Short mmCIF file of C-alpha atoms in Angstrom, two decimals:
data_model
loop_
_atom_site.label_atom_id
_atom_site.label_comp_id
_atom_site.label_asym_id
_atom_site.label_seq_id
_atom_site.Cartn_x
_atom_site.Cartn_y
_atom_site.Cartn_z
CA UNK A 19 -12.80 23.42 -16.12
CA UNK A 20 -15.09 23.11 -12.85
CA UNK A 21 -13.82 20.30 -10.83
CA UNK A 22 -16.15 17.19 -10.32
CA UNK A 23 -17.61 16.26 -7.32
CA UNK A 24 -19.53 12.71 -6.62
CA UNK A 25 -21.18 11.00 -3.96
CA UNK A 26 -20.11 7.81 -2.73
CA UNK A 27 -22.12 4.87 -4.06
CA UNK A 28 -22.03 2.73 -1.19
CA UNK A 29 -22.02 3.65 2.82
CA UNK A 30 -21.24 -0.12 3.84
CA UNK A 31 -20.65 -3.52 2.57
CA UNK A 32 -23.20 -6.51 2.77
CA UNK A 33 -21.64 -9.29 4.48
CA UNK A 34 -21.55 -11.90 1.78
CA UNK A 35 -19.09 -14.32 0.45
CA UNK A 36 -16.89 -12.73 -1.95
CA UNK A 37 -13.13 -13.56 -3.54
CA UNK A 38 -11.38 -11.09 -1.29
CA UNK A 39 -12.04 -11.83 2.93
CA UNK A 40 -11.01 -11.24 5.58
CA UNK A 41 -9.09 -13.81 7.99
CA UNK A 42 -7.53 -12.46 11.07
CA UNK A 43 -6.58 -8.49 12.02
CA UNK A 44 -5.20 -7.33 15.08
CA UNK A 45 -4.62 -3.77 16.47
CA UNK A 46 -2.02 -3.86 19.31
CA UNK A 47 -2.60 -1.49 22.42
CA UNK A 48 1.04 -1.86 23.79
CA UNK A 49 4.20 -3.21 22.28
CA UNK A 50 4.76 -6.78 21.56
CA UNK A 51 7.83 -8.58 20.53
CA UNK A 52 5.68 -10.19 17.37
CA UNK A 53 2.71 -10.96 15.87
CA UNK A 54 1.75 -14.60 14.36
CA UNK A 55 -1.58 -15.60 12.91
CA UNK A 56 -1.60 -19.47 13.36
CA UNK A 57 -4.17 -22.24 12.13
CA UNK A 58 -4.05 -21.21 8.67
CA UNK A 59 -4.21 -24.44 7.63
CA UNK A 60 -8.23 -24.35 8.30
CA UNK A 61 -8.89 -20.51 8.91
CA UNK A 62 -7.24 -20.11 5.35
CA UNK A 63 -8.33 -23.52 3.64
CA UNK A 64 -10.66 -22.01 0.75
CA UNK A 65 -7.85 -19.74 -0.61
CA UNK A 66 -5.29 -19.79 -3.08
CA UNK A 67 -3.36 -16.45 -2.01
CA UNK A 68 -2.99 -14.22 0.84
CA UNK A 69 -2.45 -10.69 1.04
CA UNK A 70 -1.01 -9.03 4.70
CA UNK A 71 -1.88 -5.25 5.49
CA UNK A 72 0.44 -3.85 7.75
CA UNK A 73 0.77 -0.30 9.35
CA UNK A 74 3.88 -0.30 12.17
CA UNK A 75 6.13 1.05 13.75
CA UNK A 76 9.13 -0.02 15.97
CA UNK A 77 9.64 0.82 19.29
CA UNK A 78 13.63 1.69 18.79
CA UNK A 79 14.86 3.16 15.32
CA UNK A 80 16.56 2.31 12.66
CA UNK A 81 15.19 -1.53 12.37
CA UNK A 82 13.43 -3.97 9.38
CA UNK A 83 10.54 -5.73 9.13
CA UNK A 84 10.15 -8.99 8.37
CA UNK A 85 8.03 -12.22 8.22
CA UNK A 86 8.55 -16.14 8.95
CA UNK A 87 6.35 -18.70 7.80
CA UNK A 88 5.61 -22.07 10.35
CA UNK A 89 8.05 -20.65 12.89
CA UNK A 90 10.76 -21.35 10.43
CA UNK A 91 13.90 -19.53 12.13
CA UNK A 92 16.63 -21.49 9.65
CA UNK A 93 18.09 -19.83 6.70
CA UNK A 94 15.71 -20.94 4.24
CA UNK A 95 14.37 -17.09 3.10
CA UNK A 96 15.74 -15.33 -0.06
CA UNK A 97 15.12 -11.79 -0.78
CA UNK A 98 15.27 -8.94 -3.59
CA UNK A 99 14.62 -5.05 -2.62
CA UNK A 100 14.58 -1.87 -4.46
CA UNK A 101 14.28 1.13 -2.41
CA UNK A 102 14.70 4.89 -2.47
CA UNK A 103 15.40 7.39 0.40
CA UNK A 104 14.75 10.67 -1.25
CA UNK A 105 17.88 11.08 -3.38
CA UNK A 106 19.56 7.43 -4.44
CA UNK A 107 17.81 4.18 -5.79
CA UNK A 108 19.10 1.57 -4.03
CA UNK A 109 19.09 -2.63 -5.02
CA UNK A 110 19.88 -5.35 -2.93
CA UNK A 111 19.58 -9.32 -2.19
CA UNK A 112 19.74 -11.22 0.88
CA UNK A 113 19.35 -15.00 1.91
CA UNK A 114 19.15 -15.18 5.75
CA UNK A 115 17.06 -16.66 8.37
CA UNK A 116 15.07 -13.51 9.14
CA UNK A 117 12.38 -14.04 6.53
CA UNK A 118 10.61 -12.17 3.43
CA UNK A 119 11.48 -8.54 3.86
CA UNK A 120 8.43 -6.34 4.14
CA UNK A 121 10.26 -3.09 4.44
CA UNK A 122 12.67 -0.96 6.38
CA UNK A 123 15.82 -1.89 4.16
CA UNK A 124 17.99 1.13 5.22
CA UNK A 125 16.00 1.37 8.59
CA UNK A 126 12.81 2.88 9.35
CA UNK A 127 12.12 5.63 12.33
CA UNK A 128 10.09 5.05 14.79
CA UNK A 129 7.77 8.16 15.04
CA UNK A 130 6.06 7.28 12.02
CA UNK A 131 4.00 4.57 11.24
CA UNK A 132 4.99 2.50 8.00
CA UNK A 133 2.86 0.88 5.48
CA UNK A 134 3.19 -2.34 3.56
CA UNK A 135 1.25 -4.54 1.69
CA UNK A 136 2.54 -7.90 1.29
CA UNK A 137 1.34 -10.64 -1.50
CA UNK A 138 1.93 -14.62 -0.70
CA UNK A 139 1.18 -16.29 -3.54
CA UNK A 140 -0.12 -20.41 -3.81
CA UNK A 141 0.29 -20.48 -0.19
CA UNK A 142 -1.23 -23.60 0.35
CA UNK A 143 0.94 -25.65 -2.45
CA UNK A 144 2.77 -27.92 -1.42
CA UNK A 145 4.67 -28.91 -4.84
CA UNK A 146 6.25 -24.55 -4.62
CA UNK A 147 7.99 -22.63 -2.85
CA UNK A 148 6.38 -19.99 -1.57
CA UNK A 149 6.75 -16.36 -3.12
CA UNK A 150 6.03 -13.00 -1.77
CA UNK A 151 5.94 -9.21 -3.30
CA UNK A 152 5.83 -6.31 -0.95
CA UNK A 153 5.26 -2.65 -1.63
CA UNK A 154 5.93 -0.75 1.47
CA UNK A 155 7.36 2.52 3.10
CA UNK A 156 6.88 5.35 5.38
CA UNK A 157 7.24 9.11 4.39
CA UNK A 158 11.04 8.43 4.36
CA UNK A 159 11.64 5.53 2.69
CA UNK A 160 10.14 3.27 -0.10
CA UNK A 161 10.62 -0.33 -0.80
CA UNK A 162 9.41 -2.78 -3.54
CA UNK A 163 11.06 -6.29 -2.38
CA UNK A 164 10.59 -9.76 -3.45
CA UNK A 165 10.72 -12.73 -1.02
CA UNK A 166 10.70 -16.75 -1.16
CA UNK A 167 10.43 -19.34 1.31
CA UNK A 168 12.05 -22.40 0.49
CA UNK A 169 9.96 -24.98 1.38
CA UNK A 170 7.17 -26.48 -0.38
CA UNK A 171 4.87 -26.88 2.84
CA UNK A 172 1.97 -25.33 2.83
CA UNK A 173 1.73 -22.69 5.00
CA UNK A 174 -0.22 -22.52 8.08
CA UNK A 175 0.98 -19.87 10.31
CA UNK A 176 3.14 -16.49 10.10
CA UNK A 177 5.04 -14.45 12.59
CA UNK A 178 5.94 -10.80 11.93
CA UNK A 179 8.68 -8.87 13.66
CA UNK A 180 10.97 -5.89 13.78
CA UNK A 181 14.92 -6.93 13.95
CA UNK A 182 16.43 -5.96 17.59
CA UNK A 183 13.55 -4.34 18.67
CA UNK A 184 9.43 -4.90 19.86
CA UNK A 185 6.36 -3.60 17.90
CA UNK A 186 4.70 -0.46 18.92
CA UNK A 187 1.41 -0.35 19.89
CA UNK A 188 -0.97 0.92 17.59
CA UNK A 189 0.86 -1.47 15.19
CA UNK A 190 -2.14 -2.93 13.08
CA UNK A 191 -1.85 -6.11 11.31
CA UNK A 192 -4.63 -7.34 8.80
CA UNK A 193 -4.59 -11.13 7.13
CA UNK A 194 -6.62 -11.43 3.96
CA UNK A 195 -7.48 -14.32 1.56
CA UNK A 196 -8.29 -14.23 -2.31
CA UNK A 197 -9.66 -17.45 -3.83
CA UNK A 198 -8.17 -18.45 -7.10
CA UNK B 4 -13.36 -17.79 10.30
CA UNK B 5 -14.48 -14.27 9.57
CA UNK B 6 -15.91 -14.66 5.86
CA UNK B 7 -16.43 -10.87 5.26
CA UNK B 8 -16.71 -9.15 1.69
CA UNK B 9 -13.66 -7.34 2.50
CA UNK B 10 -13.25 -4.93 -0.32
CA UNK B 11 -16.45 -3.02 -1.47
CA UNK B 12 -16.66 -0.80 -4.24
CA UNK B 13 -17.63 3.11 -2.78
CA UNK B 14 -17.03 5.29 -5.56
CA UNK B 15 -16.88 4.92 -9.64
CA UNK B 16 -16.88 7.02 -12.43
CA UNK B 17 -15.90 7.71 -15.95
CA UNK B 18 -15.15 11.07 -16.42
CA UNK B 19 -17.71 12.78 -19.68
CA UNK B 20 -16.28 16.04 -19.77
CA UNK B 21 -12.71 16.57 -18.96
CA UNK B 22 -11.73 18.27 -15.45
CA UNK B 23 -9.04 19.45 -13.92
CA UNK B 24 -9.84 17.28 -10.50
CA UNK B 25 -12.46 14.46 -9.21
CA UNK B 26 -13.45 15.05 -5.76
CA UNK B 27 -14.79 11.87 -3.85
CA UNK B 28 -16.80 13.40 -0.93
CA UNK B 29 -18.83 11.71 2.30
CA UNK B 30 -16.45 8.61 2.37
CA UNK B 31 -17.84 6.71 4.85
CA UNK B 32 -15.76 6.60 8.38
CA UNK B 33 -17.31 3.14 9.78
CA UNK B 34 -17.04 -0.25 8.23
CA UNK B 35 -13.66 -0.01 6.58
CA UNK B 36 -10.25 0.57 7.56
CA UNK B 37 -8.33 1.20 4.55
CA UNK B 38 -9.21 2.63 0.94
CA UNK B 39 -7.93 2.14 -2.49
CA UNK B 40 -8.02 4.18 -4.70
CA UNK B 41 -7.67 3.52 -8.66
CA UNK B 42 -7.13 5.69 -11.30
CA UNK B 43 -6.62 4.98 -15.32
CA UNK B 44 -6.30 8.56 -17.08
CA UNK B 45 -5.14 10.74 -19.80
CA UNK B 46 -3.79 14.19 -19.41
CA UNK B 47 -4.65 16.93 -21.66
CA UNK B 48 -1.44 18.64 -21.07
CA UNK B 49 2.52 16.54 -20.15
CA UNK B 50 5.67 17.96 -19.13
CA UNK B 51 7.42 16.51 -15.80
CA UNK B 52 4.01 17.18 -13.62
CA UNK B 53 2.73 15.51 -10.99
CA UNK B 54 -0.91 14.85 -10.38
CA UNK B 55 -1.79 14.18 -6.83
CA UNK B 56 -4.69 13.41 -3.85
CA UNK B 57 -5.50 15.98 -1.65
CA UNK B 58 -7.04 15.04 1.54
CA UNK B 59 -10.43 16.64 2.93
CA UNK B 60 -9.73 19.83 1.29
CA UNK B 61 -6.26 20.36 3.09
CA UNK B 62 -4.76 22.56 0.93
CA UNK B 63 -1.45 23.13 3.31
CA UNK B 64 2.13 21.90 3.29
CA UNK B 65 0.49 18.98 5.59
CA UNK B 66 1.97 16.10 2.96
CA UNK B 67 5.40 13.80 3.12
CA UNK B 68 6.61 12.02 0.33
CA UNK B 69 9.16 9.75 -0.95
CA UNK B 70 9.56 8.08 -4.45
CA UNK B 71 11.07 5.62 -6.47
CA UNK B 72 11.14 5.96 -10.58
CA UNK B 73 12.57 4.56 -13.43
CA UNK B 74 12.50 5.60 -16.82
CA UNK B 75 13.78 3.10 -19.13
CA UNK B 76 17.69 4.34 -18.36
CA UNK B 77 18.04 6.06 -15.13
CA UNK B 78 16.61 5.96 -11.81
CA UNK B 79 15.62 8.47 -9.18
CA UNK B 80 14.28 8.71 -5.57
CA UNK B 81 13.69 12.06 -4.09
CA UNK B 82 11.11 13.11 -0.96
CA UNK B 83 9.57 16.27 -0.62
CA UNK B 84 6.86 18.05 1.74
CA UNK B 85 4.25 18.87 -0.53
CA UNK B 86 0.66 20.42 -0.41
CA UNK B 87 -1.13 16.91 -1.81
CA UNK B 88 0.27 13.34 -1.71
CA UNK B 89 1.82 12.09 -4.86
CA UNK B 90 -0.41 9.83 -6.79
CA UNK B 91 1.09 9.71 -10.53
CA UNK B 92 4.20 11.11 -12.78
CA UNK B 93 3.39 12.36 -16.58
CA UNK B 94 6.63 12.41 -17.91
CA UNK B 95 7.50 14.91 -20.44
CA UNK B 96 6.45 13.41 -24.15
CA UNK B 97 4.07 10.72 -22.70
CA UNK B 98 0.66 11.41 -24.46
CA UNK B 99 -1.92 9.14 -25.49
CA UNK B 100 -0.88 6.27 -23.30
CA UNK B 101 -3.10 5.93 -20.27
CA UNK B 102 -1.32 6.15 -17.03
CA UNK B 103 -2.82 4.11 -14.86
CA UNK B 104 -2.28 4.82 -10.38
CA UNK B 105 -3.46 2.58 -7.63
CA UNK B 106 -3.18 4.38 -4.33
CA UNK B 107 -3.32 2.10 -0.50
CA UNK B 108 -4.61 4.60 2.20
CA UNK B 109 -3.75 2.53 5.37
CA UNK B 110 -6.19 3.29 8.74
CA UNK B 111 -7.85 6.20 6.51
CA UNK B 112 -10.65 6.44 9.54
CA UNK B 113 -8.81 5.86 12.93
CA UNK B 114 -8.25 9.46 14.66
CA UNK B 115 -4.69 8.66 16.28
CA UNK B 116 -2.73 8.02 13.99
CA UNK B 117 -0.94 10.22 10.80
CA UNK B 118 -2.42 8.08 7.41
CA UNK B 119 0.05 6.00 5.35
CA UNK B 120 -0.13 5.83 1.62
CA UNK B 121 1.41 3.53 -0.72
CA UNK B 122 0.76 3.99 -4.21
CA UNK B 123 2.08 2.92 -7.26
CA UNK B 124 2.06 5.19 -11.11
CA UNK B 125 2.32 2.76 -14.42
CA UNK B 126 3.15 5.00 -17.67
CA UNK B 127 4.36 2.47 -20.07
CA UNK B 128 5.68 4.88 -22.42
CA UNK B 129 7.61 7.04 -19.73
CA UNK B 130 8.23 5.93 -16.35
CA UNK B 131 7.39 3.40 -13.18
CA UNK B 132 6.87 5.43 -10.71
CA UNK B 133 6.45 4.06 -6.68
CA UNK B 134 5.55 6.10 -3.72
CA UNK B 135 5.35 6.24 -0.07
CA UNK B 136 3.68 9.19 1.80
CA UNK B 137 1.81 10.35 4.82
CA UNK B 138 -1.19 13.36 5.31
CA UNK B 139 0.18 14.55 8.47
CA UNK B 140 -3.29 14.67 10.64
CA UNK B 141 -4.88 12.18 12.56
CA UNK B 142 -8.64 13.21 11.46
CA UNK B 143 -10.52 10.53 9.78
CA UNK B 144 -10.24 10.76 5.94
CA UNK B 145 -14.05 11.84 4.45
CA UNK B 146 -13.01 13.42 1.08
CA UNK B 147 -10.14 12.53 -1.56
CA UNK B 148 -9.76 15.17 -4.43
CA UNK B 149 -7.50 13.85 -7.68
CA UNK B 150 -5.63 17.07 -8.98
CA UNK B 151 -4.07 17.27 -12.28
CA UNK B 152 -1.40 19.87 -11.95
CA UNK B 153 -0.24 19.53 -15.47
CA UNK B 154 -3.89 20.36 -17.00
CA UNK B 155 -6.93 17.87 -17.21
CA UNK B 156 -8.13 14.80 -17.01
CA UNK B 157 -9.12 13.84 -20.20
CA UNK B 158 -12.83 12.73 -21.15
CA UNK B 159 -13.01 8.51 -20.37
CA UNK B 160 -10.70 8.61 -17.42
CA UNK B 161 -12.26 6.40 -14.81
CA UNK B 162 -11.83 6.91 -11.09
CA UNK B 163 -12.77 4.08 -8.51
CA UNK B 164 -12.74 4.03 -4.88
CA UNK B 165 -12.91 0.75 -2.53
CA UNK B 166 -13.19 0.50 1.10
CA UNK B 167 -11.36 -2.35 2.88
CA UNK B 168 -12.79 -3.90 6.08
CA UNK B 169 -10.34 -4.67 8.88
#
């Protein structure tokens, strides 16, 4: 059979109001020690979820990836991860003060920038917890992890970090809401 | 606040004849950062096969992957440079049931960086399959071919492309 080829339908979106919008993004051009998109509280007030985009990479090897919610550095984070390396399947829990895991469970490199898309659901509920799911990885590793914050404020900002180490630039960081 | 459509459909079709790959050409390099990319299909033809995305033709070893599967009573990772990215598993009896892929392409049009794929395969009579990969060039993406290495796409698959402002 021939193979199909088709033209794209669209060469650029009009900017309207729709259910999935942009908040915040940043794009670092040298390394930083963290990223944290504050005054959610307003910039995020018509939304029910939000949805983080990240590409990164550390500056020093072998570290994680996490996030904290309202500068919340107290053990108040549980987490569940399934990952795979290339050979083994590997399943894990945590509950430490580092956060919700994005990715980097057995360590990521840094030569090669990761991916992860992270999901906080009801963020703004303040009668939950807050939940998130993350699918991330890098050419060398991929995780699917669970996270919760326990606390039932609503959220209104979020710091991500590497463990032990500072962001490389280039790093890219992308904050999205999705009405409900 | 930025209130900005952020995802915008490119690309969609339903295949009418069945083909062996879909090739999205002239993706647009300006106005989005990232691209998904979501596939529900049937494949003539099963048997362990993956079907993948190539990226603007590149037909070379130029592809890293890792993956992550389960099949209802083991599990398996393995990683493998590869002439496409992976995109979706067909196990070996898993006919009839549409498999259906959603593929992240992270910073598809910046020009220094490798691009990032996450994707994730859903076969519910086989396998769940995820995957983490990288098209080792730092040219901005303008074409995505789907290739089904096991035979073809089957007539009703639908293909759909979205670009995602950043």
């Amino acid at each position: 059979m021939s193979p199909i080829t088709l033209g794209i339908l669209a060469a650029s979106g009009a900017a309207t109001v729709g259910s999935y919008e942009l908040i915040s993004t940043t794009t670092l051009s040298s390394t930083a020690a963290s990223v944290t998109f504050t005054g959610l509280g307003t910039a995020a007030a018509a939304y029910k979820h939000l949805q983080l985009r990240v590409t990164s990479m550390p500056v020093a090897t072998g570290a994680t990836i996490w996030v904290q919610f309202n500068g919340d550095t107290a053990s108040n984070y549980n987490h569940h991860y399934l990952y795979g390396q290339g050979s083994t399947v590997y399943s894990g829990n945590g509950a430490t003060a580092n956060g919700t895991l994005i990715g980097g469970v057995a360590g990521f490199g840094n030569t090669i920038f990761m991916a992860g898309v992270m999901d906080i659901l009801d963020f703004q509920s303040t009668s939950k917890f807050k939940t998130t799911r993350t699918l991330a990885g890098s050419s060398t590793e991929i995780d699917l992890s669970s996270g919760l914050w326990r606390s039932t404020s609503a959220i209104t900002s979020m710091t991500i970090y590497w463990t032990g180490t500072s962001i490389a630039a280039g790093s890219r960081f992308s904050l999205y809401g999705l009405r409900g | 606040m930025a209130l900005t459509d952020a995802m915008v459909a490119l690309y969609s079709t339903t295949l009418a004849a069945a083909t062996s790959s879909v090739t999205i050409a002239g993706i647009p390099t300006t106005g989005y950062r990232d691209l998904r990319l979501v596939v529900s299909f049937n494949s003539s033809t099963v048997g362990n096969t993956t079907v993948g995305v190539r990226v603007n033709g590149d037909t070379a070893a130029n592809y890293y992957n890792v993956y992550m599967l389960g099949n209802g009573s083991t599990t398996a990772s393995g990683s493998e440079n590869n002439t496409f990215l992976y995109g979706s598993y067909i196990g070996a009896g898993s006919t009839g049931s549409p498999y259906i892929s959603t593929m992240d392409i992270m910073d598809y049009s910046v020009t220094d960086k490798h691009k990032s794929m996450l994707a994730r395969n859903n076969d519910s009579s086989q396998v769940v399959t995820a995957y983490a990969g990288r098209w080792a060039n730092t040219a901005a993406i303008t074409s995505l071919t789907c290739v089904n290495f096991a035979g073809n796409y089957t007539v009703g698959s639908t293909f759909a492309l979205y670009g995602i402002k950043a």
